[in-house]
C-alpha positions in Angstrom: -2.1 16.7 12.2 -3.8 14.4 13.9 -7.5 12.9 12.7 -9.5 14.8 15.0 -7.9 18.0 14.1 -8.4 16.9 10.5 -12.2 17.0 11.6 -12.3 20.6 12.3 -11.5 21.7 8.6 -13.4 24.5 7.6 -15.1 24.2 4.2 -12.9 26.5 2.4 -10.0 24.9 3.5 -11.4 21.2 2.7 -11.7 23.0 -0.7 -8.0 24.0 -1.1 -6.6 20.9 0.4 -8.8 19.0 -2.6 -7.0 21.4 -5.3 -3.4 20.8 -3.7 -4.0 16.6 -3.9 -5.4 17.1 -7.3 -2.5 18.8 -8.3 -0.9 15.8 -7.2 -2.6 12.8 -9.1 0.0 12.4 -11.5 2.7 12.2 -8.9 0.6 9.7 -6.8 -0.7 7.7 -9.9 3.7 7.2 -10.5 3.5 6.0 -6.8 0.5 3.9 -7.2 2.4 2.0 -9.9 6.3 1.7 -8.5 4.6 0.7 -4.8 3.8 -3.2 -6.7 8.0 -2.5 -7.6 9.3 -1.8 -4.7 12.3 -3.3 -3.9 13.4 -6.3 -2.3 14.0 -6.4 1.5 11.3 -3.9 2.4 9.7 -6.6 4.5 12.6 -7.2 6.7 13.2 -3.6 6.9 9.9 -3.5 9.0 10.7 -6.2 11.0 14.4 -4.8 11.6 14.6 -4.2 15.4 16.2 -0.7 17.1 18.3 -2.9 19.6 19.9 -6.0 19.5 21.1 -8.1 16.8 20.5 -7.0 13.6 18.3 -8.9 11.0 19.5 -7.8 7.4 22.4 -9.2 8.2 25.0 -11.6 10.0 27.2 -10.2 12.7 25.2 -6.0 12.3 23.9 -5.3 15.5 21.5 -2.1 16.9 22.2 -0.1 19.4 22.2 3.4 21.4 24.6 5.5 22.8 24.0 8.9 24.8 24.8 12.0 23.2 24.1 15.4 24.4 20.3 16.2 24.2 19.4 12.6 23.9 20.9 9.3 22.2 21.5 8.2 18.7 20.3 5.0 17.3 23.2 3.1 15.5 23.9 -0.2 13.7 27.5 -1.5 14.0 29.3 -4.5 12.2 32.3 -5.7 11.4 36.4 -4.7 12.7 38.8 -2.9 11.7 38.9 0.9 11.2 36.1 2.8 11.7 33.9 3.4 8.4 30.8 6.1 9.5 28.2 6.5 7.3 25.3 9.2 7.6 22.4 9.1 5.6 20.1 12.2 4.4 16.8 12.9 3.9 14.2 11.4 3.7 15.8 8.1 4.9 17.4 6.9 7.8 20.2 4.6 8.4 18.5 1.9 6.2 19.9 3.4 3.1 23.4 1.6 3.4 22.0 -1.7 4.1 23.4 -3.2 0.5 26.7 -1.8 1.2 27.8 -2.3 4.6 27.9 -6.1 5.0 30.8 -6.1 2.3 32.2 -3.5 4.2 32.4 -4.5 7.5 34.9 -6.9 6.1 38.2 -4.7 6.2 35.9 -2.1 8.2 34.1 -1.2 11.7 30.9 -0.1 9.8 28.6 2.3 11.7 25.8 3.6 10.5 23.5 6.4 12.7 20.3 7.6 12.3 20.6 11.5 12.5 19.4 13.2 16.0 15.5 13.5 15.7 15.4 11.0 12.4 15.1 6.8 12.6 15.0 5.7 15.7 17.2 8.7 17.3 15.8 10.9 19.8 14.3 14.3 19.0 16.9 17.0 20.8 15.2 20.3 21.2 17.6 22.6 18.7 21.1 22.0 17.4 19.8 21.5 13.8 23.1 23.0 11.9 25.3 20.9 10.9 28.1 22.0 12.6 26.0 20.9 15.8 24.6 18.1 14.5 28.2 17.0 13.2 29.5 17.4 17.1 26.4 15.3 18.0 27.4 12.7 15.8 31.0 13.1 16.8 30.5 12.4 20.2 28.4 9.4 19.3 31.0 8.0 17.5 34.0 8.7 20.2 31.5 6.9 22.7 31.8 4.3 20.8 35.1 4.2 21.6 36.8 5.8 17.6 38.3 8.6 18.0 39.8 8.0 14.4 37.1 7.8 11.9 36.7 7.5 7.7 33.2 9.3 6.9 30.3 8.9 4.1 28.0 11.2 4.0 24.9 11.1 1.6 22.4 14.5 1.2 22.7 16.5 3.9 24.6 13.9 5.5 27.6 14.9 3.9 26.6 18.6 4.6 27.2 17.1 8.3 30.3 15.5 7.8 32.0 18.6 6.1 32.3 20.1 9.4 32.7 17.0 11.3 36.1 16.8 9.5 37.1 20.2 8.9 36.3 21.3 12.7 38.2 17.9 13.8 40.7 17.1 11.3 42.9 15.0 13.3 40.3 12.7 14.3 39.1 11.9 10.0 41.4 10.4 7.9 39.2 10.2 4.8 35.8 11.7 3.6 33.3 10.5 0.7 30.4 12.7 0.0 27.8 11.5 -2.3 24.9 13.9 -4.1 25.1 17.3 -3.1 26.6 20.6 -3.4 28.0 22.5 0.1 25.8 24.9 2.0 27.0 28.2 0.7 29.2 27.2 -2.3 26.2 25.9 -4.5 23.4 24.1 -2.5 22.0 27.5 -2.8 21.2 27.2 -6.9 19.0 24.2 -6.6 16.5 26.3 -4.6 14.7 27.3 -7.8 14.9 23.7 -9.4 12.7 22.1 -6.7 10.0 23.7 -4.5 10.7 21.6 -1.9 13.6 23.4 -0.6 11.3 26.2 -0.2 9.0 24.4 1.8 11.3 22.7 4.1 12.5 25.6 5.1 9.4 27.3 5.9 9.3 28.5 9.1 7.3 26.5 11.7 4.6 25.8 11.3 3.9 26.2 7.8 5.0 22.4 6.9 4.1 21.1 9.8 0.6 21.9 9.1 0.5 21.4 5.4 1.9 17.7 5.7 -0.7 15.7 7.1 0.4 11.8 7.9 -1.8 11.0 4.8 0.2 13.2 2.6 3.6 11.5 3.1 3.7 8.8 0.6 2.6 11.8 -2.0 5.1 13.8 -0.8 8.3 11.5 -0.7 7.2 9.5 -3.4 8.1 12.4 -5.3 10.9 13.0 -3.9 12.2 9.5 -4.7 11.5 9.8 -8.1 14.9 12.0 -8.3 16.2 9.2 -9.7 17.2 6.8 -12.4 15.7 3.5 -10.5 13.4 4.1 -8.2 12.1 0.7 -7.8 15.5 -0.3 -6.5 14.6 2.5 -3.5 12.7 0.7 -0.2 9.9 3.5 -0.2 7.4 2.0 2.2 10.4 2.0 5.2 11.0 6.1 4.7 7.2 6.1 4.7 6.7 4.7 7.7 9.9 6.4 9.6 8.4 9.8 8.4 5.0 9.2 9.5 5.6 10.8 13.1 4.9 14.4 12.3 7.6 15.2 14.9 10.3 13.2 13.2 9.0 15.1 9.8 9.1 18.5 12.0 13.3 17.7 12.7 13.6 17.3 8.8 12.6 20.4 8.6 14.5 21.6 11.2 17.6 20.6 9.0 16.5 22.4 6.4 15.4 25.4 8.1 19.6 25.7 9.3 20.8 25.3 5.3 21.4 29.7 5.7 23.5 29.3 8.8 25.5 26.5 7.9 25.9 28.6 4.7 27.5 31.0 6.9 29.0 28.6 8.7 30.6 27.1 5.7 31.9 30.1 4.2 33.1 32.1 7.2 35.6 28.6 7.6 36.6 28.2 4.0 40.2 29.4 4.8 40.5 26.0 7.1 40.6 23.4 3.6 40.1 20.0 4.5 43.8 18.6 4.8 41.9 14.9 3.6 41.4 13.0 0.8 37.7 13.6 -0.1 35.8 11.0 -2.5 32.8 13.6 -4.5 30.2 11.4 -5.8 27.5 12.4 -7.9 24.4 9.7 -10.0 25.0 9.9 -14.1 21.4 11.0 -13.9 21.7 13.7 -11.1 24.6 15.9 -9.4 27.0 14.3 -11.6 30.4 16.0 -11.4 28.7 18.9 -9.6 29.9 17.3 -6.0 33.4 17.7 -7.0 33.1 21.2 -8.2 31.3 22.4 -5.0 34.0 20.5 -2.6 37.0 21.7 -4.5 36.0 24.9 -3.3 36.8 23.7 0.8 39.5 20.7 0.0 42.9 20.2 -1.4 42.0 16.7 -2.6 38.7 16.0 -4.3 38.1 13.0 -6.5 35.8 13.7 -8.0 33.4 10.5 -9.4 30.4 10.2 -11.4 28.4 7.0 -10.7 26.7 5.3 -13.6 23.3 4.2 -14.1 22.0 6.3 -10.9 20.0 9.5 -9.7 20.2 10.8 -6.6 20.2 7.9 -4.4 23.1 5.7 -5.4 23.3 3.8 -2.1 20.4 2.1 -3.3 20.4 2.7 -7.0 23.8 1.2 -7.8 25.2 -0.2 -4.3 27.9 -2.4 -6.5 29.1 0.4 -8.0 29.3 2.1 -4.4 30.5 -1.2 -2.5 33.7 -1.2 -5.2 34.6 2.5 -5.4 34.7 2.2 -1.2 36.8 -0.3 -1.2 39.5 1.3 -3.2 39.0 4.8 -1.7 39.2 3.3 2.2 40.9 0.5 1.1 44.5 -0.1 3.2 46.5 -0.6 0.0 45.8 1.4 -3.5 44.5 -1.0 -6.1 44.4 -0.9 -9.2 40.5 -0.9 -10.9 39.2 -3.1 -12.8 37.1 -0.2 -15.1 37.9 2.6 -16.0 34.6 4.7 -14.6 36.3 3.7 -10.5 39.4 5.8 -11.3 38.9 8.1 -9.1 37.7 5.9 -6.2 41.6 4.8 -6.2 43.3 5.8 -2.9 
């Protein structure tokens, strides 16, 4: 809401506002004290541009390319196949930052922010992921890669699930990190954290809750689903959430998770024919990704990554960087620990 509106409060609802942040100290207190922690980079990160060439690093550039409803916002790097990744919520294509530069080595690394998230345009519906996989799809083809390898973190990998089941040809491998699948197990952690509940309220019941103020409260909890989370950059997902229409098509996702459920299940019968890399953080989904994808594909590796919760792109990115390389590597390779086993191709 905007500060005027905030203006208007009646008394009683000043009141209950005042109970809801004070339910919140501790969480904000835990904020207070990792925001003097937070992790290198965040001031590039607000200086990165949306077009152009790239400041994190060499030879990344920004760009856009028209999709239907709009454009998606992209950074692209490197040669060689095409490597896609796809970030989740609440982040944006920032997330991959420490792993795409060793990447784009071997790899044409693409990273997109998600249609009405980053620096994407806000379409006006197409939320599922089935749509919002076709989205990104086209995106990608524009691009001129019509044969792809996928990474998918969050609901990110809810989105490339049907990205490479509905176009199978077109994906040769899959990696999806930290979460179960929309109607074979996303569905149980909706009683471990209320904020499932509340993203999927319908509108406007978020919208009007979350003011701009709230959202360091509000993510800052959710980033502390993890094991190191002064390694996340907090004050970037701040700041890209703080347009209440960019928090509005988070929502949106989440508002979809029961049709992509039935989505998901009414197209069980068409497995994935891919290889498919399951990750899950020590400290979070674990082995639970590989259980959840098993139940869709042939050929789930499944992988638990050490030392991390529920953001291992930026909690441990060498342990990401490595396990990529030998899962969309040309050649299998032999690991060098035992814990990258199942990142072999």
């Amino acid at each position: 809401m905007s500060s005027q509106e905030n203006t208007t409060h009646t008394p009683a609802r000043r009141r209950g506002r005042g109970r809801l942040r004070a339910g919140a100290v501790g969480a904000l207190l835990v904020l207070v004290m990792g925001l003097f922690t937070t992790a290198a980079g965040a001031d590039r990160a607000a200086t990165e541009p949306t077009e152009g060439p790239a400041r994190f690093a060499p030879g990344f550039v920004h760009g856009r390319v028209a999709v239907d409803g709009g454009f998606v916002h992209y950074v692209r790097g490197g040669s060689g196949p095409a490597l896609v990744f796809i970030h989740g919520w609440p982040e944006t294509w920032w997330m991959w930052r420490k792993v795409m530069p060793e990447l784009a080595r071997d790899h044409t690394v693409i990273a997109i922010d998600l249609p009405g998230l980053g620096a994407s345009s806000i379409p006006t519906g197409g939320f599922d992921k089935a749509a919002a996989a076709r989205r990104v799809r086209q995106a990608v083809n524009r691009l001129g890669f019509t044969q792809v390898q996928l990474v998918g973190h969050d609901f990110g990998a809810l989105i490339a699930y049907p990205y490479a089941r509905d176009f199978p040809g077109e994906v040769t491998r899959l990696a999806v990190l930290e979460t179960p699948l929309a109607g074979f197990g996303l569905e149980d952690l909706y009683g471990i954290s209320w904020h499932f509940r509340f993203n999927m309220s319908p509108k406007p019941i978020p919208e009007t809750i979350m003011d701009n103020d709230d959202v360091p409260t509000y993510l800052g909890m959710m980033f502390q689903f993890s094991k190191h989370p002064e390694l996340i950059d907090r004050e970037t997902y701040y700041a890209a959430y703080a347009d209440p229409a960019r928090r509005s098509a988070g929502y949106e996702y989440y508002r979809a998770f029961p049709a992509d459920a039935e989505n998901n299940k009414a197209n069980a019968s068409t497995r994935l024919p891919m290889p498919v890399l399951a990750m899950g953080g020590e400290f979070s989904f674990g082995p639970g990704v590989g259980a959840s994808f098993s139940q869709v594909a042939d050929d789930v590796r499944p992988v638990v990554v050490p030392d991390a919760g529920h953001y291992i792109p930026e909690e441990n990115a060498p342990f990401l960087t490595d396990c990529a390389k030998l899962f969309f590597g040309a050649t299998a390779t032999t690991p060098d620990r035992a814990e990258l086993a199942g990142c072999v191709r």
